[in-house]
One Martini backbone bead per residue (centre of mass of N, CA, C, O) as a GRO file, in nm:
protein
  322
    1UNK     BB    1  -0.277  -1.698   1.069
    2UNK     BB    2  -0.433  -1.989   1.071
    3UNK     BB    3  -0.737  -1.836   1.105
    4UNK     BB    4  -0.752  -1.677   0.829
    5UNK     BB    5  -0.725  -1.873   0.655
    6UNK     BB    6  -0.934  -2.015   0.695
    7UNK     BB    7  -1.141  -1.841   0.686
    8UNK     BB    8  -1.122  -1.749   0.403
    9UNK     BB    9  -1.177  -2.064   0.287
   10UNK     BB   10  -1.479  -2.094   0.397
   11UNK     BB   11  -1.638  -1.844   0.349
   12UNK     BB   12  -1.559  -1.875  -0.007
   13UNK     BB   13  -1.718  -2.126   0.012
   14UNK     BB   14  -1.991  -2.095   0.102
   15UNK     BB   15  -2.037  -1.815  -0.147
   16UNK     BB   16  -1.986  -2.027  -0.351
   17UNK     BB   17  -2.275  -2.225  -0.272
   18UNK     BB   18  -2.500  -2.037  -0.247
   19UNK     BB   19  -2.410  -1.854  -0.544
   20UNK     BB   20  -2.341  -2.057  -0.762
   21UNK     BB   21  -2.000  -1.998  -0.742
   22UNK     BB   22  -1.618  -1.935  -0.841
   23UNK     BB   23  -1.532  -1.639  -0.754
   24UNK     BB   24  -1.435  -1.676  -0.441
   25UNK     BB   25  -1.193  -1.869  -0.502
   26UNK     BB   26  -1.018  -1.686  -0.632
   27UNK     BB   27  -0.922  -1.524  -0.413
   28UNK     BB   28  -0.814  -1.749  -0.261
   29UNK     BB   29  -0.594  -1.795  -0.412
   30UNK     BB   30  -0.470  -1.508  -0.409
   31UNK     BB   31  -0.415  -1.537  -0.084
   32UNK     BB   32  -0.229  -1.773  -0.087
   33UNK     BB   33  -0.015  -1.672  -0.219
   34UNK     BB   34   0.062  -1.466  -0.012
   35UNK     BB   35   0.107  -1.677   0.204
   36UNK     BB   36   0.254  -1.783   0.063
   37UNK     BB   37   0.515  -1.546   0.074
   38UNK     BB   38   0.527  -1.493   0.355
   39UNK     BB   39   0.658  -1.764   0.425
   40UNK     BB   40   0.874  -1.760   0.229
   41UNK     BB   41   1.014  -1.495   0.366
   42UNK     BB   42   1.080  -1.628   0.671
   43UNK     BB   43   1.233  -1.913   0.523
   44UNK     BB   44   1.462  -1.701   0.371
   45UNK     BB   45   1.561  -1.545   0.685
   46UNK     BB   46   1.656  -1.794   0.809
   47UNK     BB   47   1.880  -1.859   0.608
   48UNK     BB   48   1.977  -1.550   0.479
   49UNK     BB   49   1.892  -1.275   0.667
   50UNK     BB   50   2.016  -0.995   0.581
   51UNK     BB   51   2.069  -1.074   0.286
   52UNK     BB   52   1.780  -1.058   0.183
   53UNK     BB   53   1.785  -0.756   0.180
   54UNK     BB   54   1.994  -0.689  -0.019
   55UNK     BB   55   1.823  -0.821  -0.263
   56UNK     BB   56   1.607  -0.657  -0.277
   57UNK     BB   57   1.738  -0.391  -0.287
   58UNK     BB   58   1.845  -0.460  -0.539
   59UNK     BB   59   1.549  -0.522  -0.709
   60UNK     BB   60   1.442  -0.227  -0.635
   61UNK     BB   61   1.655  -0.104  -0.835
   62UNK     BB   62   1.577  -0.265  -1.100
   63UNK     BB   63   1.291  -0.165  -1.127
   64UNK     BB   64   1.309   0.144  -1.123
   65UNK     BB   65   1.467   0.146  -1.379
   66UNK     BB   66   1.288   0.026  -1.559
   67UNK     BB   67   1.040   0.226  -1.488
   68UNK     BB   68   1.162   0.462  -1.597
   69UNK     BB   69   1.190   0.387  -1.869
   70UNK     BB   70   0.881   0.308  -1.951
   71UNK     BB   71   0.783   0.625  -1.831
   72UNK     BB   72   0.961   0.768  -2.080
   73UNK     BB   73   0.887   0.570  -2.366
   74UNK     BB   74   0.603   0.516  -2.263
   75UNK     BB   75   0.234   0.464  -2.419
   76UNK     BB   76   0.135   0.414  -2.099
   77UNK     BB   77  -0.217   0.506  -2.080
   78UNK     BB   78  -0.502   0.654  -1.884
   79UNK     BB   79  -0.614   0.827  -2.134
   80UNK     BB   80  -0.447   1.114  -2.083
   81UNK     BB   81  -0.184   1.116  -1.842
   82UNK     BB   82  -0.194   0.851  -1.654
   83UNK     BB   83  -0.014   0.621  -1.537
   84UNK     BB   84   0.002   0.271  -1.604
   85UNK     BB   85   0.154   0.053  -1.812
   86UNK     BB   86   0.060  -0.300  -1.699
   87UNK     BB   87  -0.148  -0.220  -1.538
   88UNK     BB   88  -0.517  -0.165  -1.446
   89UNK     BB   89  -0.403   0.097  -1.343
   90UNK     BB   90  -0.303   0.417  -1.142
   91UNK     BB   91  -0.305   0.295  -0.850
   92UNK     BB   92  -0.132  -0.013  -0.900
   93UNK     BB   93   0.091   0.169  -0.921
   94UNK     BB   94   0.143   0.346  -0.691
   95UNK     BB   95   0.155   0.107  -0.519
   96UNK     BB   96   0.442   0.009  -0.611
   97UNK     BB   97   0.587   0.216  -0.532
   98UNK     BB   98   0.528   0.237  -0.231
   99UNK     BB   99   0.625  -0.054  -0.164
  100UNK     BB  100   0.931   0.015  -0.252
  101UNK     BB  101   0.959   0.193  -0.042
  102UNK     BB  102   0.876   0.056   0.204
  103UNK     BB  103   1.125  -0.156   0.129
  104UNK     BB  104   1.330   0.067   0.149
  105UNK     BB  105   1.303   0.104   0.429
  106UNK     BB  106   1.394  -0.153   0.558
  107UNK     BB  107   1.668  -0.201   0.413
  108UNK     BB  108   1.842   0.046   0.460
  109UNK     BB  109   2.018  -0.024   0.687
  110UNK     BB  110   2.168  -0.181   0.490
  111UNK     BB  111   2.348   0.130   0.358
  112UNK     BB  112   2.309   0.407   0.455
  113UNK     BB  113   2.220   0.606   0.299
  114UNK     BB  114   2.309   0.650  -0.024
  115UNK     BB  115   2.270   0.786  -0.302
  116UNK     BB  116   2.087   0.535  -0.412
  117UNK     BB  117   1.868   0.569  -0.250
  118UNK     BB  118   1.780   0.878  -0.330
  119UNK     BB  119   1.702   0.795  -0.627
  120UNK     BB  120   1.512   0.571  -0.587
  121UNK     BB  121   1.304   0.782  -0.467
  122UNK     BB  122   1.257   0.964  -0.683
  123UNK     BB  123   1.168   0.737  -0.903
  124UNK     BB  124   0.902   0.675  -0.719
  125UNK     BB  125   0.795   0.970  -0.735
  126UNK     BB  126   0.740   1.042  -1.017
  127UNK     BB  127   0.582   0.773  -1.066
  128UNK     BB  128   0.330   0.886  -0.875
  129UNK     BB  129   0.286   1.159  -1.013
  130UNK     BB  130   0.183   1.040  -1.286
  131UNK     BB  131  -0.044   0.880  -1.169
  132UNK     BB  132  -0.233   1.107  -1.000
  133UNK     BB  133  -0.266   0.979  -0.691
  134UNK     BB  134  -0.331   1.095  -0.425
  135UNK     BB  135  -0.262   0.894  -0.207
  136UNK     BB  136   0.016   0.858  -0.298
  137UNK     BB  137   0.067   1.217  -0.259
  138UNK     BB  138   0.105   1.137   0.050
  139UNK     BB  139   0.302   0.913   0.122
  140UNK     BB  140   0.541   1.057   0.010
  141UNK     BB  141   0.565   1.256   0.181
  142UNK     BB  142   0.594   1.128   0.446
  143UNK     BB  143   0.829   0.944   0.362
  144UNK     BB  144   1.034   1.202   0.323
  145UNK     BB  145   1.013   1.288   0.616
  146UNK     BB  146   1.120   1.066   0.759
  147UNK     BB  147   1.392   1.046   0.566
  148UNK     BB  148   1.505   1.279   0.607
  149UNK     BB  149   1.661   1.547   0.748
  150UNK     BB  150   1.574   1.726   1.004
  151UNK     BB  151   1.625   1.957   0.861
  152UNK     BB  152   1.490   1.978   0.613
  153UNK     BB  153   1.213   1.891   0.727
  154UNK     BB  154   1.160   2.174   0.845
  155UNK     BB  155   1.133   2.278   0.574
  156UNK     BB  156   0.941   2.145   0.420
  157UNK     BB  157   0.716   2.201   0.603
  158UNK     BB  158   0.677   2.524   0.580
  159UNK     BB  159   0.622   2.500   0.277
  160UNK     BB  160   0.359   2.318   0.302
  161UNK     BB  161   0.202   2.549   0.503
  162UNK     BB  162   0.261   2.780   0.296
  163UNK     BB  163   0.059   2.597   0.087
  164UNK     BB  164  -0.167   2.569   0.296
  165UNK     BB  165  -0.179   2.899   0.262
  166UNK     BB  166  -0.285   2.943  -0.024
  167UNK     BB  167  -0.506   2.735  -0.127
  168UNK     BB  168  -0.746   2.985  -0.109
  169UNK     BB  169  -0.568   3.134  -0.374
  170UNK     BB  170  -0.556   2.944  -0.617
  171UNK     BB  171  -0.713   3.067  -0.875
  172UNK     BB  172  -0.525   3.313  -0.916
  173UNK     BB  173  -0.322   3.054  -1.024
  174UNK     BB  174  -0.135   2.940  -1.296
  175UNK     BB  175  -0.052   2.578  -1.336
  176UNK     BB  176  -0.080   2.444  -1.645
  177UNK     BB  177   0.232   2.491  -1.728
  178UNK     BB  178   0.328   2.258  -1.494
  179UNK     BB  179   0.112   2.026  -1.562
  180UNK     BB  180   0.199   1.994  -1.781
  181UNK     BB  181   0.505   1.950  -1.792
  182UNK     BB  182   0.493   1.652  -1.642
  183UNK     BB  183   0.185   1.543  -1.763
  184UNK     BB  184  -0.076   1.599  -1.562
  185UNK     BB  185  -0.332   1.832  -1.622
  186UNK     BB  186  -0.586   1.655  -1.719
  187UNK     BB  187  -0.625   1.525  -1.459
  188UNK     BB  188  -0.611   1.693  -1.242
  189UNK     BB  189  -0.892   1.868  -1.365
  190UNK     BB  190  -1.091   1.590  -1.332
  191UNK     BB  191  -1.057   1.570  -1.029
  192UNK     BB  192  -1.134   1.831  -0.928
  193UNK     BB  193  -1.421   1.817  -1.047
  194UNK     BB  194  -1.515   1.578  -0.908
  195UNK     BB  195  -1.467   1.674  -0.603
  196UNK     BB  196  -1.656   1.969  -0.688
  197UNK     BB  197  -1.888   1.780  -0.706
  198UNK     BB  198  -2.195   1.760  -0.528
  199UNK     BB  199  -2.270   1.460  -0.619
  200UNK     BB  200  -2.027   1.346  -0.491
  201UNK     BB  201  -1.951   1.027  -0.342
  202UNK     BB  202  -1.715   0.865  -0.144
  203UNK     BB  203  -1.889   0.623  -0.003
  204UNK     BB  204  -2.047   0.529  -0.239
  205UNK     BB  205  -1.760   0.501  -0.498
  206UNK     BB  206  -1.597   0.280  -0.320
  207UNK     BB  207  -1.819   0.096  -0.077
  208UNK     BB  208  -1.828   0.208   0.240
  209UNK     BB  209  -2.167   0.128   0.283
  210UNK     BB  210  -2.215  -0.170   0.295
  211UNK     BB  211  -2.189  -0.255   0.611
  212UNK     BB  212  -2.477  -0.089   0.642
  213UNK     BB  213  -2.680  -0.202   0.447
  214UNK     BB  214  -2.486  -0.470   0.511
  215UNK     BB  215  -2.455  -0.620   0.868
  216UNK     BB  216  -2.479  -0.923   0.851
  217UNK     BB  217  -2.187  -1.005   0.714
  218UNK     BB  218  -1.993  -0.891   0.972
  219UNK     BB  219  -2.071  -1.177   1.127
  220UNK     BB  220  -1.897  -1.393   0.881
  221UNK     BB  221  -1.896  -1.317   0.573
  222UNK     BB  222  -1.921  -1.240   0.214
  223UNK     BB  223  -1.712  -1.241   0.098
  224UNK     BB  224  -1.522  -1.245  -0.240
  225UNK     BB  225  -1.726  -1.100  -0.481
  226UNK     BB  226  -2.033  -1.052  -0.603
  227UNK     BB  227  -2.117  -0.757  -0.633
  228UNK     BB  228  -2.411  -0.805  -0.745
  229UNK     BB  229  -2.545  -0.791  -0.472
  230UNK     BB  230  -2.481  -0.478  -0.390
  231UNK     BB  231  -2.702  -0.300  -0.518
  232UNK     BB  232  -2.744  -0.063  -0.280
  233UNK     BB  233  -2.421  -0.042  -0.298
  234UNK     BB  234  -2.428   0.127  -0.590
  235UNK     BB  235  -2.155  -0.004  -0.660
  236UNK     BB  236  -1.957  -0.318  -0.848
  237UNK     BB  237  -1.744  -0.268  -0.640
  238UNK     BB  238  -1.524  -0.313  -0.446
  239UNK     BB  239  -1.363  -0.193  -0.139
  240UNK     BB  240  -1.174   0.077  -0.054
  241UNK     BB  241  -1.080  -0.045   0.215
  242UNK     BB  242  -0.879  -0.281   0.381
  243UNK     BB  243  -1.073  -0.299   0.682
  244UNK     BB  244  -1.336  -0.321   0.528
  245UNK     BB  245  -1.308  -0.558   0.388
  246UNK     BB  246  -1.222  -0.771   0.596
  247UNK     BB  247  -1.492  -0.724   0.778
  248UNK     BB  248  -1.698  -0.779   0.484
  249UNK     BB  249  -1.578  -1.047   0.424
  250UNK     BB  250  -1.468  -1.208   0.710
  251UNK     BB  251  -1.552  -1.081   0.999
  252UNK     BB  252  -1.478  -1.127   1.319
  253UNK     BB  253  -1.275  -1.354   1.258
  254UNK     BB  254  -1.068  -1.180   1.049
  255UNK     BB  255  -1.018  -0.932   1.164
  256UNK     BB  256  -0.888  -1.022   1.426
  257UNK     BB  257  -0.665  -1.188   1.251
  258UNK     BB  258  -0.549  -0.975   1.143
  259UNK     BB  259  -0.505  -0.755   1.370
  260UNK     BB  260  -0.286  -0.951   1.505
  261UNK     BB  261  -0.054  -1.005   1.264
  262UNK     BB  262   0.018  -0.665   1.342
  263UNK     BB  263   0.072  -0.649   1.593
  264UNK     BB  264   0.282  -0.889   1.562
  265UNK     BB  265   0.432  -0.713   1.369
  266UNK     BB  266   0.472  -0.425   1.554
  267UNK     BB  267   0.594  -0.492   1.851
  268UNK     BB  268   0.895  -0.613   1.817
  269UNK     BB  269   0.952  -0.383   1.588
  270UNK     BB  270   1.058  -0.147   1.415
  271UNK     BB  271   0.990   0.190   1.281
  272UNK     BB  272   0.998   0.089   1.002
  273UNK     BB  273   0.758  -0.109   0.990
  274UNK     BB  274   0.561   0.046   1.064
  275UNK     BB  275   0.676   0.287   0.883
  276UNK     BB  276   0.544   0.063   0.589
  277UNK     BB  277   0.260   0.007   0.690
  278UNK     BB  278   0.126   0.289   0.694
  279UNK     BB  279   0.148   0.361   0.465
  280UNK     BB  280  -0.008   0.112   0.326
  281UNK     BB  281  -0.269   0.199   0.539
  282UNK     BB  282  -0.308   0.464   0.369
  283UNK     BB  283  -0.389   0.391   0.138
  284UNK     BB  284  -0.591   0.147   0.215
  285UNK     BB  285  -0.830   0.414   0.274
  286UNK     BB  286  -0.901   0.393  -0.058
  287UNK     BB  287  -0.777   0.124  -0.076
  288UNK     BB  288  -0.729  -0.268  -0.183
  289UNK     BB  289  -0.441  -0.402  -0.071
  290UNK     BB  290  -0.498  -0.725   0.097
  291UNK     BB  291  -0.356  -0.878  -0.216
  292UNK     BB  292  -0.067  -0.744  -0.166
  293UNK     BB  293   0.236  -0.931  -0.171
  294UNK     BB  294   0.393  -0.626  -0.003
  295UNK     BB  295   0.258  -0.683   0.252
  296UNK     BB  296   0.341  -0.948   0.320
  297UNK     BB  297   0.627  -0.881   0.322
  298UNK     BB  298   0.622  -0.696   0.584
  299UNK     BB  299   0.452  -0.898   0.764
  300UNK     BB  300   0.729  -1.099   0.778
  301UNK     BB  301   0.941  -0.871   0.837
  302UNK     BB  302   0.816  -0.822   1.119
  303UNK     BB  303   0.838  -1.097   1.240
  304UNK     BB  304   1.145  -1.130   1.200
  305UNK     BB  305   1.270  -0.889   1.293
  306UNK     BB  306   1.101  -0.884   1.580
  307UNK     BB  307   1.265  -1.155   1.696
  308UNK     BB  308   1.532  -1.048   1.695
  309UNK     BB  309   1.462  -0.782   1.869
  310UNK     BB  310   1.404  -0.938   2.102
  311UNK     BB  311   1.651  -1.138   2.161
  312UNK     BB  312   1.835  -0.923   2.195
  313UNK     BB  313   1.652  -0.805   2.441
  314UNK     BB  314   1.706  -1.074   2.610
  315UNK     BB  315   2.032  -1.094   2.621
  316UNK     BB  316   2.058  -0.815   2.764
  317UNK     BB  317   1.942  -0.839   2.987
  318UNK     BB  318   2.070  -1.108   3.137
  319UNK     BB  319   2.349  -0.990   3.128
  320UNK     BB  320   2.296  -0.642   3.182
  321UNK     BB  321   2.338  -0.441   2.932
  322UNK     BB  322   2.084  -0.275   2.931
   0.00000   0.00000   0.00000
């Protein structure tokens, strides 16, 4: 861990005394939060141990429901109809509910799936949909068929199946009815027309292509911000994908310093912790989560829960029971 901090603030202090700006040192700010909340929540595990659990459990519950009652009577949205609340975009809602799903994931061991689990996953489903988030409903359905019960997920999938062989013959059916119903319709159709436009490049609207236009960056590192240096590489915003941000912004001993981070929490750790991390990582695939505060709280609980499941694994050896 300590490797990536020092890195993180070394690069973007460096460029920016090169670029004479304060604007890469804004991150490092952000990133520091992140940092001292990884820590206080190992602090604080150490303390309260599955305590914590319960804790969080409880405040996923309560965000919940304040956000479903903001989504049902308030009129923040962004454009058309895509839910968006206080947030600055509806991609950075949608990430937080997927944050509290994951976070219901890890918690729910002390739960025991109990009708109060699955209202508040339906409401964090809901929330998602409103924001009509690509990336958002791929996580949502991941989520679910983990979480539901075997038989259920059979049914489930052989659905999903069926609409993915029915999807060459969208044209055929009307769902604009269904679609305002939810209150999605608008936003629904200018995504489609966006994917289904032959200009439309998703590796550099994203700003995926930065690597390869600068790859002298890839090894020290250009540090985050000051996105107008990469005139060349289309647009003027951060990389959409926390691996390739990582890589871009902080070199091979930064992306090092990450990969190893969650290595370790994920070897010792439970297979919730990974399906956690995953959903994280796979919107991260198309946005930049790195700054995200919930993913640091997953990779601490990841070292935590991690280290309880090792100890207790060493001492089923010693004694002879595993």
């Amino acid at each position: 861990m300590w490797p990536l901090i020092i890195n993180v603030f070394i690069v973007n202090l460096a460029q920016s005394v090169i670029n004479k700006s304060l604007q890469p040192n804004v991150y490092t700010f952000y990133l520091f939060f992140n940092y001292a909340l990884f820590f206080s929540t190992i602090i604080l595990w150490k303390k309260y141990k599955e305590n914590l659990l319960n804790i969080i459990y409880k405040i996923i519950i309560f965000l919940s429901l304040l956000f479903l009652g903001m989504s049902l009577f308030s009129f923040s949205y962004d454009g058309g109809k895509q839910l968006i609340l206080f947030f600055n975009n509806p991609n950075q809602l949608s990430l937080f509910s997927i944050s509290c799903l994951s976070l219901l994931t890890i918690t729910h061991k002390n739960q025991d799936k109990n009708w109060l689990f699955w209202i508040i996953g339906l409401i964090q489903t809901f929330i998602i949909i409103k924001t009509v988030s690509r990336a958002g409903y791929v996580v949502m359905f991941i989520w679910w068929i983990f979480m539901i019960p075997v038989k259920v997920r059979k049914a489930l999938l052989l659905c999903f199946t069926v609409v993915l062989c029915l999807l060459p013959f969208v044209e055929v059916f009307d769902a604009s009815e269904f679609l305002d119903l939810v209150g999605i319709k608008k936003n629904f159709f200018q995504k489609r027309f966006v994917l289904s436009n032959p200009e439309f490049n998703g590796l550099e609207e994203r700003g995926l292509n930065r690597p390869w236009e600068y790859p002298s960056y890839l090894i020290a590192g250009a540090g985050e911000g000051l996105f107008s240096r990469f005139g060349k590489a289309a647009t003027g915003l951060e990389i959409h994908n926390t691996w390739a941000t990582v890589a871009f912004s902080y070199g091979i001993l930064g992306f090092i310093s990450f990969l190893m981070l969650n290595i370790e929490a994920v070897r010792k750790s439970s297979g919730f912790i990974t399906l956690s991390l995953f959903m994280l990582y796979l919107f991260g695939s198309v946005h930049n989560n790195f700054r995200s505060p919930f993913l640091w709280m997953v990779l601490a609980f990841g070292m935590c829960i991690g280290e309880v499941n090792f100890n207790e694994k060493e001492t089923k050896t010693k004694t002879g029971t595993l």
